[in-house]
PDB file of C-alpha atoms and ligand atoms in Angstrom:
ATOM      1  CA  MET T   1     -86.020   4.357-108.933  1.00 98.00           C
ATOM      2  CA  ILE T   2     -82.947   2.693-107.062  1.00 98.00           C
ATOM      3  CA  VAL T   3     -83.828   1.817-103.434  1.00 98.00           C
ATOM      4  CA  LEU T   4     -80.840   3.515-100.923  1.00 98.00           C
ATOM      5  CA  ALA T   5     -81.046   2.819 -97.182  1.00 98.00           C
ATOM      6  CA  SER T   6     -77.943   2.089 -94.777  1.00 98.00           C
ATOM      7  CA  ASP T   7     -77.268   1.858 -91.234  1.00 98.00           C
ATOM      8  CA  HIS T   8     -75.670   4.253 -88.477  1.00 98.00           C
ATOM      9  CA  GLY T   9     -72.778   2.382 -89.903  1.00 98.00           C
ATOM     10  CA  GLY T  10     -73.281   3.279 -93.502  1.00 98.00           C
ATOM     11  CA  LEU T  11     -74.652   6.567 -92.809  1.00 98.00           C
ATOM     12  CA  ILE T  12     -70.898   8.668 -94.148  1.00 98.00           C
ATOM     13  CA  LEU T  13     -71.326   7.143 -97.516  1.00 98.00           C
ATOM     14  CA  LYS T  14     -75.249   8.596 -98.055  1.00 98.00           C
ATOM     15  CA  GLN T  15     -74.401  11.900 -99.942  1.00 98.00           C
ATOM     16  CA  PRO T  16     -71.574  10.765-101.582  1.00 98.00           C
ATOM     17  CA  VAL T  17     -73.723   8.113-103.308  1.00 98.00           C
ATOM     18  CA  ILE T  18     -76.367  10.577-103.613  1.00 98.00           C
ATOM     19  CA  GLU T  19     -74.003  12.826-105.451  1.00 98.00           C
ATOM     20  CA  VAL T  20     -73.653  10.201-108.411  1.00 98.00           C
ATOM     21  CA  PHE T  21     -77.496   9.846-108.619  1.00 98.00           C
ATOM     22  CA  ASP T  22     -77.800  13.355-108.936  1.00 98.00           C
ATOM     23  CA  GLU T  23     -74.968  12.850-112.044  1.00 98.00           C
ATOM     24  CA  LEU T  24     -76.714  10.251-113.205  1.00 98.00           C
ATOM     25  CA  LYS T  25     -79.778  12.399-113.534  1.00 98.00           C
ATOM     26  CA  LEU T  26     -81.201   8.901-111.759  1.00 98.00           C
ATOM     27  CA  PRO T  27     -84.118   9.084-109.192  1.00 98.00           C
ATOM     28  CA  TYR T  28     -84.012   7.603-105.916  1.00 98.00           C
ATOM     29  CA  ARG T  29     -85.959   7.227-102.817  1.00 98.00           C
ATOM     30  CA  ASP T  30     -84.153   6.863 -99.885  1.00 98.00           C
ATOM     31  CA  ILE T  31     -85.520   4.705 -96.938  1.00 98.00           C
ATOM     32  CA  GLY T  32     -83.270   5.833 -93.963  1.00 95.00           C
ATOM     33  CA  THR T  33     -81.455   6.405 -92.027  1.00 98.00           C
ATOM     34  CA  ASN T  34     -80.902   9.676 -91.654  1.00 96.00           C
ATOM     35  CA  SER T  35     -79.191   9.174 -87.807  1.00 95.00           C
ATOM     36  CA  THR T  36     -76.103   8.378 -86.518  1.00 95.00           C
ATOM     37  CA  GLU T  37     -77.814   6.490 -83.795  1.00 98.00           C
ATOM     38  CA  SER T  38     -77.142   2.877 -83.837  1.00 98.00           C
ATOM     39  CA  THR T  39     -79.757   0.340 -85.390  1.00 98.00           C
ATOM     40  CA  ASP T  40     -80.541  -2.479 -86.924  1.00 98.00           C
ATOM     41  CA  TYR T  41     -78.665  -3.256 -90.271  1.00 98.00           C
ATOM     42  CA  PRO T  42     -80.613  -6.801 -90.795  1.00 98.00           C
ATOM     43  CA  LEU T  43     -83.834  -3.508 -90.892  1.00 98.00           C
ATOM     44  CA  TRP T  44     -82.109  -1.719 -93.680  1.00 98.00           C
ATOM     45  CA  GLY T  45     -81.063  -5.018 -96.020  1.00 98.00           C
ATOM     46  CA  TYR T  46     -85.023  -6.338 -95.918  1.00 98.00           C
ATOM     47  CA  LYS T  47     -86.725  -3.275 -96.871  1.00 98.00           C
ATOM     48  CA  ALA T  48     -84.436  -1.727 -99.076  1.00 98.00           C
ATOM     49  CA  ALA T  49     -84.606  -5.703-101.099  1.00 98.00           C
ATOM     50  CA  GLN T  50     -88.609  -5.884-100.419  1.00 98.00           C
ATOM     51  CA  LEU T  51     -88.978  -3.096-102.916  1.00 98.00           C
ATOM     52  CA  VAL T  52     -86.983  -4.534-105.183  1.00 98.00           C
ATOM     53  CA  ALA T  53     -87.904  -8.250-105.385  1.00 98.00           C
ATOM     54  CA  SER T  54     -91.569  -6.625-105.932  1.00 98.00           C
ATOM     55  CA  GLY T  55     -90.256  -4.493-108.458  1.00 98.00           C
ATOM     56  CA  GLU T  56     -90.966  -1.490-107.092  1.00 98.00           C
ATOM     57  CA  CYS T  57     -87.432  -0.443-107.262  1.00 98.00           C
ATOM     58  CA  GLU T  58     -85.587  -1.637-110.231  1.00 98.00           C
ATOM     59  CA  LYS T  59     -82.584  -1.816-108.053  1.00 98.00           C
ATOM     60  CA  GLY T  60     -81.066  -0.752-104.723  1.00 98.00           C
ATOM     61  CA  ILE T  61     -77.939  -0.041-103.110  1.00 99.00           C
ATOM     62  CA  VAL T  62     -77.511  -0.637 -98.963  1.00 99.00           C
ATOM     63  CA  MET T  63     -74.304   0.355 -96.028  1.00 98.00           C
ATOM     64  CA  CYS T  64     -73.363  -0.569 -93.450  1.00 98.00           C
ATOM     65  CA  GLY T  65     -70.258   0.141 -91.751  1.00 98.00           C
ATOM     66  CA  THR T  66     -68.900  -3.343 -93.306  1.00 98.00           C
ATOM     67  CA  GLY T  67     -71.623  -3.644 -95.931  1.00 98.00           C
ATOM     68  CA  VAL T  68     -71.640  -6.998 -95.051  1.00 98.00           C
ATOM     69  CA  GLY T  69     -74.560  -7.159 -92.515  1.00 98.00           C
ATOM     70  CA  ILE T  70     -77.343  -5.308 -94.810  1.00 98.00           C
ATOM     71  CA  SER T  71     -75.803  -7.699 -97.620  1.00 98.00           C
ATOM     72  CA  LEU T  72     -76.276 -11.079 -95.292  1.00 98.00           C
ATOM     73  CA  ALA T  73     -80.161  -9.576 -95.047  1.00 98.00           C
ATOM     74  CA  ALA T  74     -80.875  -8.517 -98.509  1.00 98.00           C
ATOM     75  CA  ASN T  75     -79.823 -12.052-100.210  1.00 98.00           C
ATOM     76  CA  LYS T  76     -82.230 -13.431 -97.577  1.00 98.00           C
ATOM     77  CA  VAL T  77     -84.672 -11.947 -99.591  1.00 98.00           C
ATOM     78  CA  LYS T  78     -86.270 -14.188-102.872  1.00 98.00           C
ATOM     79  CA  GLY T  79     -85.052 -13.029-105.738  1.00 98.00           C
ATOM     80  CA  ILE T  80     -82.122 -10.132-104.565  1.00 98.00           C
ATOM     81  CA  ARG T  81     -78.755 -10.829-106.021  1.00 98.00           C
ATOM     82  CA  CYS T  82     -76.741  -8.535-103.523  1.00 99.00           C
ATOM     83  CA  VAL T  83     -72.882  -8.678-103.614  1.00 98.00           C
ATOM     84  CA  VAL T  84     -70.058  -6.106-101.238  1.00 98.00           C
ATOM     85  CA  CYS T  85     -67.911  -4.343-103.286  1.00 98.00           C
ATOM     86  CA  SER T  86     -65.013  -2.190-102.089  1.00 98.00           C
ATOM     87  CA  ASP T  87     -63.207  -2.204-105.447  1.00 98.00           C
ATOM     88  CA  CYS T  88     -64.263  -1.108-109.137  1.00 98.00           C
ATOM     89  CA  TYR T  89     -63.461  -4.289-111.092  1.00 98.00           C
ATOM     90  CA  SER T  90     -66.075  -6.420-108.678  1.00 98.00           C
ATOM     91  CA  ALA T  91     -68.665  -3.968-109.117  1.00 98.00           C
ATOM     92  CA  LYS T  92     -68.249  -3.302-112.935  1.00 98.00           C
ATOM     93  CA  LEU T  93     -68.542  -8.179-113.093  1.00 98.00           C
ATOM     94  CA  SER T  94     -71.193  -8.096-110.270  1.00 98.00           C
ATOM     95  CA  ARG T  95     -73.084  -6.520-113.001  1.00 98.00           C
ATOM     96  CA  ALA T  96     -72.121  -7.717-116.394  1.00 98.00           C
ATOM     97  CA  HIS T  97     -71.674 -11.064-115.049  1.00 98.00           C
ATOM     98  CA  ASN T  98     -73.858 -11.399-112.298  1.00 98.00           C
ATOM     99  CA  ASP T  99     -76.795  -9.357-112.810  1.00 98.00           C
ATOM    100  CA  ALA T 100     -76.948  -8.142-109.354  1.00 98.00           C
ATOM    101  CA  ASN T 101     -80.049  -5.796-108.458  1.00 98.00           C
ATOM    102  CA  MET T 102     -78.839  -4.921-105.271  1.00 99.00           C
ATOM    103  CA  LEU T 103     -75.146  -3.171-103.856  1.00 99.00           C
ATOM    104  CA  ALA T 104     -73.444  -3.003-100.323  1.00 99.00           C
ATOM    105  CA  LEU T 105     -70.156  -0.363 -99.417  1.00 99.00           C
ATOM    106  CA  GLY T 106     -68.846  -0.389 -96.355  1.00 98.00           C
ATOM    107  CA  GLY T 107     -69.236   2.891 -94.442  1.00 98.00           C
ATOM    108  CA  ARG T 108     -65.648   1.508 -92.360  1.00 98.00           C
ATOM    109  CA  VAL T 109     -64.145   0.454 -95.436  1.00 98.00           C
ATOM    110  CA  VAL T 110     -64.269   2.447 -98.339  1.00 98.00           C
ATOM    111  CA  GLY T 111     -64.060   6.596 -98.814  1.00 98.00           C
ATOM    112  CA  PRO T 112     -66.404   7.991-100.601  1.00 98.00           C
ATOM    113  CA  ASP T 113     -64.407   8.533-103.558  1.00 98.00           C
ATOM    114  CA  LEU T 114     -63.982   5.829-104.231  1.00 98.00           C
ATOM    115  CA  ALA T 115     -67.485   4.503-103.273  1.00 98.00           C
ATOM    116  CA  LYS T 116     -68.369   7.341-105.403  1.00 98.00           C
ATOM    117  CA  MET T 117     -66.316   4.906-108.191  1.00 98.00           C
ATOM    118  CA  ILE T 118     -68.256   2.085-107.494  1.00 99.00           C
ATOM    119  CA  VAL T 119     -71.162   2.904-107.820  1.00 98.00           C
ATOM    120  CA  ARG T 120     -71.135   5.034-110.649  1.00 98.00           C
ATOM    121  CA  ILE T 121     -69.254   1.736-112.755  1.00 98.00           C
ATOM    122  CA  TRP T 122     -72.119  -0.280-110.714  1.00 98.00           C
ATOM    123  CA  LEU T 123     -74.611   2.049-112.164  1.00 98.00           C
ATOM    124  CA  GLU T 124     -73.815   2.016-115.442  1.00 98.00           C
ATOM    125  CA  THR T 125     -72.597  -1.456-116.433  1.00 98.00           C
ATOM    126  CA  PRO T 126     -75.310  -3.782-118.160  1.00 98.00           C
ATOM    127  CA  PHE T 127     -75.537  -7.674-117.843  1.00 98.00           C
ATOM    128  CA  GLU T 128     -73.635  -9.290-120.401  1.00 98.00           C
ATOM    129  CA  GLY T 129     -76.413 -11.819-120.162  1.00 94.00           C
ATOM    130  CA  GLU T 130     -75.625 -15.228-122.532  1.00 94.00           C
ATOM    131  CA  ARG T 131     -73.407 -17.615-120.531  1.00 97.00           C
ATOM    132  CA  HIS T 132     -73.926 -15.522-117.455  1.00 97.00           C
ATOM    133  CA  ALA T 133     -77.070 -16.173-117.849  1.00 98.00           C
ATOM    134  CA  ARG T 134     -77.769 -19.444-116.969  1.00 97.00           C
ATOM    135  CA  ARG T 135     -75.156 -19.188-114.722  1.00 97.00           C
ATOM    136  CA  VAL T 136     -77.905 -16.649-113.214  1.00 98.00           C
ATOM    137  CA  LYS T 137     -80.085 -18.936-113.557  1.00 97.00           C
ATOM    138  CA  MET T 138     -78.436 -21.772-111.752  1.00 97.00           C
ATOM    139  CA  ILE T 139     -78.179 -19.467-108.761  1.00 97.00           C
ATOM    140  CA  MET T 140     -81.684 -18.792-108.626  1.00 97.00           C
ATOM    141  CA  ASP T 141     -82.534 -22.257-108.942  1.00 96.00           C
ATOM    142  CA  ILE T 142     -80.568 -23.337-106.002  1.00 97.00           C
ATOM    143  CA  GLU T 143     -82.971 -19.989-104.274  1.00 96.00           C
ATOM    144  CA  ARG T 144     -86.293 -21.885-105.667  1.00 97.00           C
ATOM    145  CA  ASP T 145     -85.502 -24.874-104.746  1.00 96.00           C
ATOM    146  CA  GLN T 146     -82.507 -25.149-101.890  1.00 96.00           C
ATOM    147  CA  LYS T 147     -80.965 -27.754-104.551  1.00 96.00           C
ATOM    148  CA  LEU T 148     -78.855 -27.883-108.031  1.00 94.00           C
ATOM    149  CA  ALA T 149     -80.164 -30.117-110.765  1.00 89.00           C
ATOM    150  CA  LEU T 150     -75.884 -31.928-111.371  1.00 83.00           C
TER     151      LEU T 150
HETATM  152  C1  RB5 W 201     -72.877  -1.720 -86.610  1.00 74.86           C
HETATM  153  O1  RB5 W 201     -71.701  -1.515 -85.857  1.00 74.86           O
HETATM  154  C2  RB5 W 201     -72.121  -2.547 -87.681  1.00 74.86           C
HETATM  155  O2  RB5 W 201     -72.320  -3.873 -86.695  1.00 74.86           O
HETATM  156  C3  RB5 W 201     -72.870  -2.151 -88.762  1.00 74.86           C
HETATM  157  O3  RB5 W 201     -72.363  -1.499 -89.505  1.00 74.86           O
HETATM  158  C4  RB5 W 201     -72.386  -3.653 -89.786  1.00 74.86           C
HETATM  159  O4  RB5 W 201     -70.717  -3.662 -90.295  1.00 74.86           O
HETATM  160  C5  RB5 W 201     -73.175  -5.312 -89.544  1.00 74.86           C
HETATM  161  O5  RB5 W 201     -72.035  -5.831 -90.843  1.00 74.86           O
END
């Protein structure tokens, strides 16, 4: 199950992202917003991140105007590695090397077709593990201890 959330600035990408879920036959949970009325992106980043961190949802895709604010909010939830991507290469490597569990997109940055490509690549790329697992663990150690053993 993939959670999908956005503020008003990211709403324009919701339908294109849902098209990719449908093409890949992936179940999703759209938690809002579903209105163009101005709303606070931290709320949506937080709600989506909670569902991923709790294990209720395997991954999350969140959108705001830039993808930046909503990713910052999501990344404050323990266990979340949320990446803002505006290109396919970063999307691929954020899964292969960083084991990102959330993707953030900017509705005022990427168009719907590019957003669809990014989402498809991000969803289809597995984590490579090995040396990358060590590095991801280091990130999670910083989160847990607020320091890194050097
Ligand atoms: C809302 O206008 C905008 O600030 C928001 O969507 C996002 O871009 C924040 O990072």
